[in-house]
Coordinates of C-alpha atoms in Angstrom, one line a residue:
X182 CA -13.5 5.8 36.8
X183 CA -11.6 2.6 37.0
X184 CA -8.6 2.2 34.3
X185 CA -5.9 -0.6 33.9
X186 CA -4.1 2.3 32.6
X187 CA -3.9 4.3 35.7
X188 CA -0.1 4.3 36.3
X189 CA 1.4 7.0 38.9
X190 CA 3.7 8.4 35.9
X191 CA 1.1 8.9 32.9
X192 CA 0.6 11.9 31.5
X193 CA -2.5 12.3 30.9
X194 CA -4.0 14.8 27.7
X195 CA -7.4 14.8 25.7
X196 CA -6.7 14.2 22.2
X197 CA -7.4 17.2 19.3
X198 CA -10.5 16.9 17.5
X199 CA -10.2 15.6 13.6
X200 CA -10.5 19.3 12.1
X201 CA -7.6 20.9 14.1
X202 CA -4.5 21.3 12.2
X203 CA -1.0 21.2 14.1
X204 CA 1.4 24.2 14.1
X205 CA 4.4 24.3 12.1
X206 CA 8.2 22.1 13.3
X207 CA 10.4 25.6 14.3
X208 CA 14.2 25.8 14.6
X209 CA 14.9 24.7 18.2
X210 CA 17.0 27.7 18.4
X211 CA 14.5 30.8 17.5
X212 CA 12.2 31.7 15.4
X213 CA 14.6 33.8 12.9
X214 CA 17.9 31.7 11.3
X215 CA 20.8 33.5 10.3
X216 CA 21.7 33.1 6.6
X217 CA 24.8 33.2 5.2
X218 CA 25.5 33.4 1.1
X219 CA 28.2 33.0 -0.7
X220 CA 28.5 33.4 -4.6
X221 CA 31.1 32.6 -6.9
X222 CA 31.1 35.1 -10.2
X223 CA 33.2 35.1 -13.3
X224 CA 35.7 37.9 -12.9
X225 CA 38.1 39.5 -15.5
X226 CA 40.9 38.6 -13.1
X227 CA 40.4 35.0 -13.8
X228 CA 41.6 35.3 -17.3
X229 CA 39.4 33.5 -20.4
X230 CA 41.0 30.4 -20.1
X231 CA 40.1 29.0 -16.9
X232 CA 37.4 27.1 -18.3
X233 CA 35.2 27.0 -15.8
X234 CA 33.3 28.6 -12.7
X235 CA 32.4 27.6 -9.2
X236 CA 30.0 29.0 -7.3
X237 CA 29.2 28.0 -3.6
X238 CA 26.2 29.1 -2.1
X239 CA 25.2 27.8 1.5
X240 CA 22.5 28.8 3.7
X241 CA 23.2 27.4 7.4
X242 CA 20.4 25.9 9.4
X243 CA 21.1 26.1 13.3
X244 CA 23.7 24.0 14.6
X245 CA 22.1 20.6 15.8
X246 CA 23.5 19.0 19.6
X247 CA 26.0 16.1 19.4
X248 CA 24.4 13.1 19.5
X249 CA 25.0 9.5 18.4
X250 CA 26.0 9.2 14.9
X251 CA 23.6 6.8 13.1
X252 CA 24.1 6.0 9.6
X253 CA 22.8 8.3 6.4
X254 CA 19.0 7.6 5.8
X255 CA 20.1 7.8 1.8
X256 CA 23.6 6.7 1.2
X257 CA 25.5 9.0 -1.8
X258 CA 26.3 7.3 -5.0
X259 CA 28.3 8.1 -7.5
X260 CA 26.8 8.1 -10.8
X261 CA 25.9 11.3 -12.1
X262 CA 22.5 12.5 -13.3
X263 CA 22.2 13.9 -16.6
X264 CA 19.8 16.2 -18.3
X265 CA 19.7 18.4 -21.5
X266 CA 17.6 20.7 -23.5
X267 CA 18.0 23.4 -25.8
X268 CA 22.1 23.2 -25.7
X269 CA 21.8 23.1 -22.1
X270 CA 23.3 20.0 -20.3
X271 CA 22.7 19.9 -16.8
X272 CA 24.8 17.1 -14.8
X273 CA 24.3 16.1 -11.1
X274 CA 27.2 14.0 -9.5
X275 CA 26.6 11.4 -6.6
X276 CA 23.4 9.6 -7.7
X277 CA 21.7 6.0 -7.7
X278 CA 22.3 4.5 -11.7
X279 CA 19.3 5.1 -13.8
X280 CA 17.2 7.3 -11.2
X281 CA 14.8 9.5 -12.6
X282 CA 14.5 12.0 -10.1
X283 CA 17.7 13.1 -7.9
X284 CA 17.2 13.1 -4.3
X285 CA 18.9 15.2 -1.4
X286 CA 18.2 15.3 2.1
X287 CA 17.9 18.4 4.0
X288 CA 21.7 19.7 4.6
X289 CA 23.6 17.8 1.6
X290 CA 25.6 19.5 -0.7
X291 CA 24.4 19.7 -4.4
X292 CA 27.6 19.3 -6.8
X293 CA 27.0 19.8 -10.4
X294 CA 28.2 21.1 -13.9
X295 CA 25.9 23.5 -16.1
X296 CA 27.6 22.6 -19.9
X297 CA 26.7 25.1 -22.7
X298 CA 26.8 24.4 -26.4
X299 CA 27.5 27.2 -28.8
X300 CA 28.5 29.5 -26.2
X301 CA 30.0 32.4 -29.1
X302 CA 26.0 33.2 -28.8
X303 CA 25.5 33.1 -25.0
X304 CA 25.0 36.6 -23.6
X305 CA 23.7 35.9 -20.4
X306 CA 23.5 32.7 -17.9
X307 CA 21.3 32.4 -14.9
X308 CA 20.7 29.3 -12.5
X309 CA 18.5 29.3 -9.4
X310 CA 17.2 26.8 -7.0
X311 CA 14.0 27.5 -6.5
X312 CA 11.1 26.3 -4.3
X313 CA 7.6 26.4 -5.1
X314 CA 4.3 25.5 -3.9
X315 CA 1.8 24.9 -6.3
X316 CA -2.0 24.7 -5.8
X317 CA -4.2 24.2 -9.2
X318 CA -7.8 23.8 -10.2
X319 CA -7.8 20.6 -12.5
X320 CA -11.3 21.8 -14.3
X321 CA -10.2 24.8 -14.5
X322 CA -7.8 27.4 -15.0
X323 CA -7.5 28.6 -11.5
X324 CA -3.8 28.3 -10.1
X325 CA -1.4 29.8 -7.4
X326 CA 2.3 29.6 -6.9
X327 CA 4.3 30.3 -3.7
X328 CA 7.8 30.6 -4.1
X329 CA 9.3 30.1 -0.6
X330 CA 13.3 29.6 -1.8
X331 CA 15.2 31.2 -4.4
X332 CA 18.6 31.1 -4.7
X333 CA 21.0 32.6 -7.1
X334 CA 23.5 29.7 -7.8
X335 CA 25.2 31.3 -11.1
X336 CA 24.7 34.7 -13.0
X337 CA 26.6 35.9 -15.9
X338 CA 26.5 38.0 -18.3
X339 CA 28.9 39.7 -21.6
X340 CA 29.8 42.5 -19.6
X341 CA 31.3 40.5 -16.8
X342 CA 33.6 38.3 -19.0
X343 CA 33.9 35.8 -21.9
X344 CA 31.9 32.8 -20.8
X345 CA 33.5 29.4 -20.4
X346 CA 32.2 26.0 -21.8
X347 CA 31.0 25.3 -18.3
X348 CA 30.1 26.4 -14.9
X349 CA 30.4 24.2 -12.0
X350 CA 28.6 25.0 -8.6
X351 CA 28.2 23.7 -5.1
X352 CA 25.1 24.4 -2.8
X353 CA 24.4 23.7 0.2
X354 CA 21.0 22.6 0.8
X355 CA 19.2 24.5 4.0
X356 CA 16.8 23.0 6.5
X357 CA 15.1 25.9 7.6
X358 CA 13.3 28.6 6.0
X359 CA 14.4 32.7 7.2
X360 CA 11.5 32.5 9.5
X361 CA 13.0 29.3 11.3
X362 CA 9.9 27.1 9.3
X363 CA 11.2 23.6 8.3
X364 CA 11.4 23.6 4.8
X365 CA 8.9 21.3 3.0
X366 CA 9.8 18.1 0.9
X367 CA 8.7 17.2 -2.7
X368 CA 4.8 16.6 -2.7
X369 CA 2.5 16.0 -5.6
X370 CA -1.3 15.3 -4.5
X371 CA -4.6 15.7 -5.9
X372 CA -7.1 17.3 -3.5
X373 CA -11.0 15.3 -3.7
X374 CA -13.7 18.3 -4.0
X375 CA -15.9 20.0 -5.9
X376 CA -13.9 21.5 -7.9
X377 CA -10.6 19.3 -7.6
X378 CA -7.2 20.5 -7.1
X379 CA -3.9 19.4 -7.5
X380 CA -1.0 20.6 -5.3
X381 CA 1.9 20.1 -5.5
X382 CA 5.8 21.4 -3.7
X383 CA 8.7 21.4 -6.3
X384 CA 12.2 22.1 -6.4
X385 CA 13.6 23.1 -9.2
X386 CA 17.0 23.7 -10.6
X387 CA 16.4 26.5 -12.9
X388 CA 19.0 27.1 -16.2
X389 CA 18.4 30.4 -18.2
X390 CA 20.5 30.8 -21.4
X391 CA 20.2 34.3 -23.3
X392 CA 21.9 33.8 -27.0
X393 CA 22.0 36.6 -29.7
X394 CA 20.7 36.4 -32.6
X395 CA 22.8 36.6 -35.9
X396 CA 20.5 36.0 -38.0
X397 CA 17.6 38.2 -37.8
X398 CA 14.8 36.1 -39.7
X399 CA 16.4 33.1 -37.6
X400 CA 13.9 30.8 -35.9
X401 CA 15.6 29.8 -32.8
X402 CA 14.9 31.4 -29.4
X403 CA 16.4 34.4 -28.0
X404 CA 16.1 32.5 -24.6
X405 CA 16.7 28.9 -23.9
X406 CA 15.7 27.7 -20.6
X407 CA 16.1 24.1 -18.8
X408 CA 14.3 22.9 -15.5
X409 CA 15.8 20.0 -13.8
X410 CA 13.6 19.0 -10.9
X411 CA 15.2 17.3 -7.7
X412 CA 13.3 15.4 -4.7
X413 CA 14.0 17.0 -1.3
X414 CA 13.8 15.3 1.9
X415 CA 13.9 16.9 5.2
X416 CA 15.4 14.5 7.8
X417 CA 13.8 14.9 11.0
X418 CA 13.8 12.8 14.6
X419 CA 12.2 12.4 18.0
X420 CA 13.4 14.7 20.6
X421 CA 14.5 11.8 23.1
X422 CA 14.1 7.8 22.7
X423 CA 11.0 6.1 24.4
X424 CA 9.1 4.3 25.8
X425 CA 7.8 7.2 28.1
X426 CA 5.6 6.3 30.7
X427 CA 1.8 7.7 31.6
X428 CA 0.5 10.0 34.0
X429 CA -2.9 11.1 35.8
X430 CA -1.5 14.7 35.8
X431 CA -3.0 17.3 33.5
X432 CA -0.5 19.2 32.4
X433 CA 0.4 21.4 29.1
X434 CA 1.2 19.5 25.4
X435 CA 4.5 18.3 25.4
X436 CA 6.9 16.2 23.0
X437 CA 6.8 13.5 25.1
X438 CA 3.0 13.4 25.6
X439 CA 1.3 9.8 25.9
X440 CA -2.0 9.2 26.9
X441 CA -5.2 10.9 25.2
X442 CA -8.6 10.3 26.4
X443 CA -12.5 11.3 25.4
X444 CA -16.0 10.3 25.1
X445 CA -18.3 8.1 23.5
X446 CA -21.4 10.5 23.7
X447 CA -24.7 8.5 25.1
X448 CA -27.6 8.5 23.2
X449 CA -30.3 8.4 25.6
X450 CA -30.4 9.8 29.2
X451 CA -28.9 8.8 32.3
X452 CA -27.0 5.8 29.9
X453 CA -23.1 6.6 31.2
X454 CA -20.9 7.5 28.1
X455 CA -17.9 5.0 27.2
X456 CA -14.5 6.5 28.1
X457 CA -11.8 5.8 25.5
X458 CA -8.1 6.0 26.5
X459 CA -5.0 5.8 23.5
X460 CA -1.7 5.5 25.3
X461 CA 1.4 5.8 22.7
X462 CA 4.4 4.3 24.4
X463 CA 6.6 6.6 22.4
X464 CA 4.6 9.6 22.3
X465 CA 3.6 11.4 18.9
X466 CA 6.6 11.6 17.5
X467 CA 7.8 8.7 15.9
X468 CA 9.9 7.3 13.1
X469 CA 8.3 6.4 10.2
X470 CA 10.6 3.0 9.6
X471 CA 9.2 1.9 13.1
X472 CA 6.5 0.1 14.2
X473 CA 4.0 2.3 16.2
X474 CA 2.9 0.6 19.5
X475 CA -0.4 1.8 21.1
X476 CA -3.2 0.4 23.5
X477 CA -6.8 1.1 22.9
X478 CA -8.9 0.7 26.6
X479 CA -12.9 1.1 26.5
X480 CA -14.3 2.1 30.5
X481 CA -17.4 1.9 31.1
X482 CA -20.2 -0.8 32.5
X483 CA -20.5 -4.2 31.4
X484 CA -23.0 -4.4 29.7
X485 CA -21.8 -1.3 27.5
X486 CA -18.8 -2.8 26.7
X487 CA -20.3 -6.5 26.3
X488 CA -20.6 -5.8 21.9
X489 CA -17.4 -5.3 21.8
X490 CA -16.5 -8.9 22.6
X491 CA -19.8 -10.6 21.1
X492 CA -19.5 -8.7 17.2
X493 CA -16.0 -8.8 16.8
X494 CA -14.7 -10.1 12.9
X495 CA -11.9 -12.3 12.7
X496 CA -10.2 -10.3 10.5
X497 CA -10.3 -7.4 12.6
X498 CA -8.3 -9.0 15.6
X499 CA -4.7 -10.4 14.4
X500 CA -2.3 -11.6 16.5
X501 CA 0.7 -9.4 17.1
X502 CA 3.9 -10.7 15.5
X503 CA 2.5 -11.8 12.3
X504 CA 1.7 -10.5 8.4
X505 CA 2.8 -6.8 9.3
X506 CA 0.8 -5.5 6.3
X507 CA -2.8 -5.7 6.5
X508 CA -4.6 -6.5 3.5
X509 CA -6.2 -3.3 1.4
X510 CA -9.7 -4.5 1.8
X511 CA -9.5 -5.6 5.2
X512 CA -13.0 -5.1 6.9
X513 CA -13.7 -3.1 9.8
X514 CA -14.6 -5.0 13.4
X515 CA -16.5 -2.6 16.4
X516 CA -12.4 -1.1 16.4
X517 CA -9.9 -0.3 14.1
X518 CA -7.4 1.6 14.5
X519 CA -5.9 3.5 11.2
X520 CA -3.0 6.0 10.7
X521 CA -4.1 8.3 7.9
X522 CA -3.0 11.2 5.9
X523 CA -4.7 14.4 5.5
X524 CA -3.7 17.2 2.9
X525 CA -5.2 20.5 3.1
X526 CA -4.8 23.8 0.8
X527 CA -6.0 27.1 0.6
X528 CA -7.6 26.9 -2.9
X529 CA -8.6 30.9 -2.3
X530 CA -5.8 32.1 -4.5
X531 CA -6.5 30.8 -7.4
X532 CA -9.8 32.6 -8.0
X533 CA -11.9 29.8 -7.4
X534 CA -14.9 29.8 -4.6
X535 CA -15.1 26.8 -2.6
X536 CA -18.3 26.1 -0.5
X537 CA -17.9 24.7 2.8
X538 CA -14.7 23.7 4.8
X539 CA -11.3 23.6 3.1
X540 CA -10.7 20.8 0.6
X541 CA -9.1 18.0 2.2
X542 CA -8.0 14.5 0.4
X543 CA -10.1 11.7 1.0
X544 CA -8.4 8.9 3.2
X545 CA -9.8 6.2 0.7
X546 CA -8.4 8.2 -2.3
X547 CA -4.8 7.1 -1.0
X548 CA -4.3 8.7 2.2
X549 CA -4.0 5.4 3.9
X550 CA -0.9 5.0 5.6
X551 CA -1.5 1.6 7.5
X552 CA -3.7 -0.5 9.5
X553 CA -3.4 -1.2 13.1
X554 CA -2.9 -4.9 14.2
X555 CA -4.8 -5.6 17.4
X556 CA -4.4 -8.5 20.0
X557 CA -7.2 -10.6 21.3
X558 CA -9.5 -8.6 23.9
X559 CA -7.9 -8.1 27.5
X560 CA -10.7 -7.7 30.3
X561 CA -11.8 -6.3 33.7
X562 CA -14.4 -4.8 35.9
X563 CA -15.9 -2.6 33.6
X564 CA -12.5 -2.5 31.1
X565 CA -11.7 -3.9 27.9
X566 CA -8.4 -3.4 26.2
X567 CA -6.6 -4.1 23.2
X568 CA -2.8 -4.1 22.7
X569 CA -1.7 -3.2 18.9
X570 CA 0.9 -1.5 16.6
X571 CA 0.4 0.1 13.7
X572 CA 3.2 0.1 10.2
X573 CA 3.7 2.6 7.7
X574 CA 3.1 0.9 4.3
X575 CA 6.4 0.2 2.8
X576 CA 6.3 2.9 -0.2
X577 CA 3.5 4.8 1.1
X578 CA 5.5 8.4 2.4
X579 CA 8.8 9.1 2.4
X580 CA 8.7 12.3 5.1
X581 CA 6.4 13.5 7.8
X582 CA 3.7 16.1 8.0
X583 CA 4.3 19.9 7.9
X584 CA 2.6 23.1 7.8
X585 CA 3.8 25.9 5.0
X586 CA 2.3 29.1 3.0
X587 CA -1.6 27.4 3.2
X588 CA -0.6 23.9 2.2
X589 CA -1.1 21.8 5.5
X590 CA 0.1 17.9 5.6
X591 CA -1.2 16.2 9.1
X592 CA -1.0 12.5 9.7
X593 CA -3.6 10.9 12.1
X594 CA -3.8 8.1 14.7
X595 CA -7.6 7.6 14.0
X596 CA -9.6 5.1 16.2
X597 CA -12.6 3.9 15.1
X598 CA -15.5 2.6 17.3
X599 CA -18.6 1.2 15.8
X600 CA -20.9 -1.5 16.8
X601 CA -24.1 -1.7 14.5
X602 CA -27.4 -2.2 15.9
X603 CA -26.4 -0.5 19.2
X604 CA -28.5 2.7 20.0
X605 CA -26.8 3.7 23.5
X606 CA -24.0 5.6 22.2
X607 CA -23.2 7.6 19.2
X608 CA -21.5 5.5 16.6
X609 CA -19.6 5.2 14.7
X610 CA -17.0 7.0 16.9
X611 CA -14.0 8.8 15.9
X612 CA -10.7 9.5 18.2
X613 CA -8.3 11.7 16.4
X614 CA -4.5 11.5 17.8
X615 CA -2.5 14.0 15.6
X616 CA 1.5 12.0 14.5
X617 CA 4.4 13.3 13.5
X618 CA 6.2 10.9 11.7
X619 CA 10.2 11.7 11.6
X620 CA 12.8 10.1 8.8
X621 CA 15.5 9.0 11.1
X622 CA 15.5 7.5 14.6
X623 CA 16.3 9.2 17.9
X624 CA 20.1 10.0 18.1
X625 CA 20.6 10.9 14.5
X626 CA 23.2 13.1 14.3
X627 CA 22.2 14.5 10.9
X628 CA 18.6 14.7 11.7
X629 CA 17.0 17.4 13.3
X630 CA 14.8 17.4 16.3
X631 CA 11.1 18.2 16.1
X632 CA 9.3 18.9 19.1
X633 CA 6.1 19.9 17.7
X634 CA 3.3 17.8 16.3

């Protein structure tokens, strides 16, 4: 058939359907990352007047290839972030004034000062980092946790040494998980279902306090314990800077990969089916921050493709180059193109039986990342096409999909085909393109390359 896409250099690739789920981002360098730890501990030979400890722990993703240095997606401030609790003060250097959650991106360096009051009492002192996935029944009692990182940043204890006023520590915030998994960012979501869930991933900086107790009919707690969460933010980027160009060849899934076809089933027989072709000038992967060009062709007879010109709404053909938000209610024309997000979790864990396929957010519950702006109708011999772009809504995500421990984030090119009164074909019609949507740009330095969708 006939395309106005046919160039000698597509690459051509039939898109996924809607219910696969894309494999983990790996370390480009294997599939195992070496760790390194190191941990600072109050000695005797320090003396009891030193007045405080350091402890440095990093844990070393693999080293990522020179490239242009682009600028930090979140410059460092330098206010600090306070909390306290229970004669626990926590204090976080290098933060935006009056934030209520402090944020790092993968590889920064956490500085910060754990203050004790009372310390005569203290017996013991513990501080971890701690990462854990979270997936709960909200009618019920059901729940599962995953930890997938703990690290020891302090430990102390009476028979090590007198304890100061305060510890300070450095750590070093890793990219990659031991089995060469991107780590996963800060997430907080409620699941649609029967029953409903809520899942969430935090990271936690986690302050025990042991004091003993004088007074034994005293009321105060043996163990005093503050949790000070912090946002985490993998920062990711394409592989290599488009636009790529399209090919006829079939060939295997790639980073680069372009064009997706399939088929608008027929209805009744001998009626041809209506070819549908995406073609993504910059391939799956694709910053967030960026517009996302694509072009939408229909192939098929004339008089097939006729209702697509005839029943198109107003509102669903805007010129390019103008409001780059679509409005929320904005009504469907016979296409649409959407970029969604989907959020899938094992709920099996928690003790709860779920009927049917795994629970997955709604796209009208707030999965909605954007709407795609579409040109006016471009036509041929048997072709209509569309140019368009698509935004990420300004506040929408923060970080791109991933894959982790049964908790599966997948964002979704989704074209839409639907022409009422039409009984040729099966519609409405769904094309499913699977996106991975990067933090930084191509050429990011301090970003790290995915190559998998």
């Amino acid at each position: 058939m006939n395309s106005l896409l046919a160039h000698p250099y597509a690459q051509h690739r039939r898109s996924r359907s809607v219910s696969s789920l894309s494999p983990p981002a790996r370390s480009p360098h294997g599939s195992a990352v070496d760790s390194e730890k190191k941990l600072g501990l109050w000695h005797p030979s320090m003396g009891p007047h030193q007045g405080s400890v350091t402890a440095f722990v990093s844990v070393m993703g693999p080293p990522s290839d020179k490239l242009d240095v682009s600028p930090p997606a979140m410059p460092i401030h330098g206010y600090p972030y306070v909390k306290h609790s229970s004669g626990i003060t926590v204090i976080l250097s290098g933060h935006r004034a009056g934030t209520s959650l402090p944020l790092y991106p993968s590889g920064s360096l956490i500085s910060g000062v754990v203050v004790l009051s009372k310390v005569e009492s203290i017996t013991s002192l513990d501080v971890k980092l701690e990462g854990i996935i979270s997936v709960r029944e909200i009618q019920g009692g059901g729940r599962s946790n995953i930890t997938f990182l703990s690290d020891q940043l302090i430990t102390w204890n009476t028979a090590t040494s007198r304890l100061p006023d305060e510890f300070a520590f450095r750590y070093l915030l890793p990219t990659f998980s031991r089995d060469g998994r991107l780590l996963p960012p800060t997430l907080d979501s409620r699941l649609t279902g029967i029953p409903g869930f809520r899942v969430s991933v935090k990271w936690t900086i986690s302050v025990t306090a042991t004091r003993a107790l004088s007074n034994p009919l005293s009321f105060f707690r043996r163990t005093a314990r503050l949790s000070v969460p912090i946002g985490y933010v993998p920062r990711t980027r394409p592989p290599s800077r488009g636009p790529f160009p399209m090919s006829p060849s079939r060939i295997l899934p790639s980073p680069t990969a372009t064009l997706f076809t399939d088929l608008v089933p027929p209805r009744r027989e001998g009626t041809p089916p209506i070819q549908t072709q995406i073609y993504l000038p910059h391939s799956q992967i694709t910053p967030l921050t960026k517009a996302i060009p694509f072009r939408i062709v229909l192939s098929a007879p004339d008089a097939y493709l006729e209702p697509f010109l005839t029943a198109s709404s107003p509102r669903s053909f805007l010129q390019l180059g103008g409001a780059k938000t679509p409005p929320e209610d904005s009504t469907d024309g016979p296409v649409s193109v959407r970029l969604v997000r989907r959020i899938g979790a094992d709920p099996r864990e928690t003790g709860v039986v779920v009927v049917g396929e795994l629970a997955t957010s709604s796209t009208r519950g707030g999965c909605l990342l954007g709407e795609g702006l579409l040109s006016p109708a471009e036509t041929g011999r048997g072709i209509v096409s569309w140019w368009g772009e698509v935004h990420v809504r300004p506040g929408r995500v923060s970080t791109g999909g991933f894959d982790v421990d049964g908790l599966v984030v997948q964002d979704d090119l989704v074209l839409m085909l639907n022409v009422p009164g039409i009984h040729t074909h099966a519609f409405p019609f769904r094309q499913v393109v699977p996106i991975r949507l990067t933090t930084d740009l191509p050429g990011t330095i301090e970003a790290v390359p995915v190559t998998i969708v």
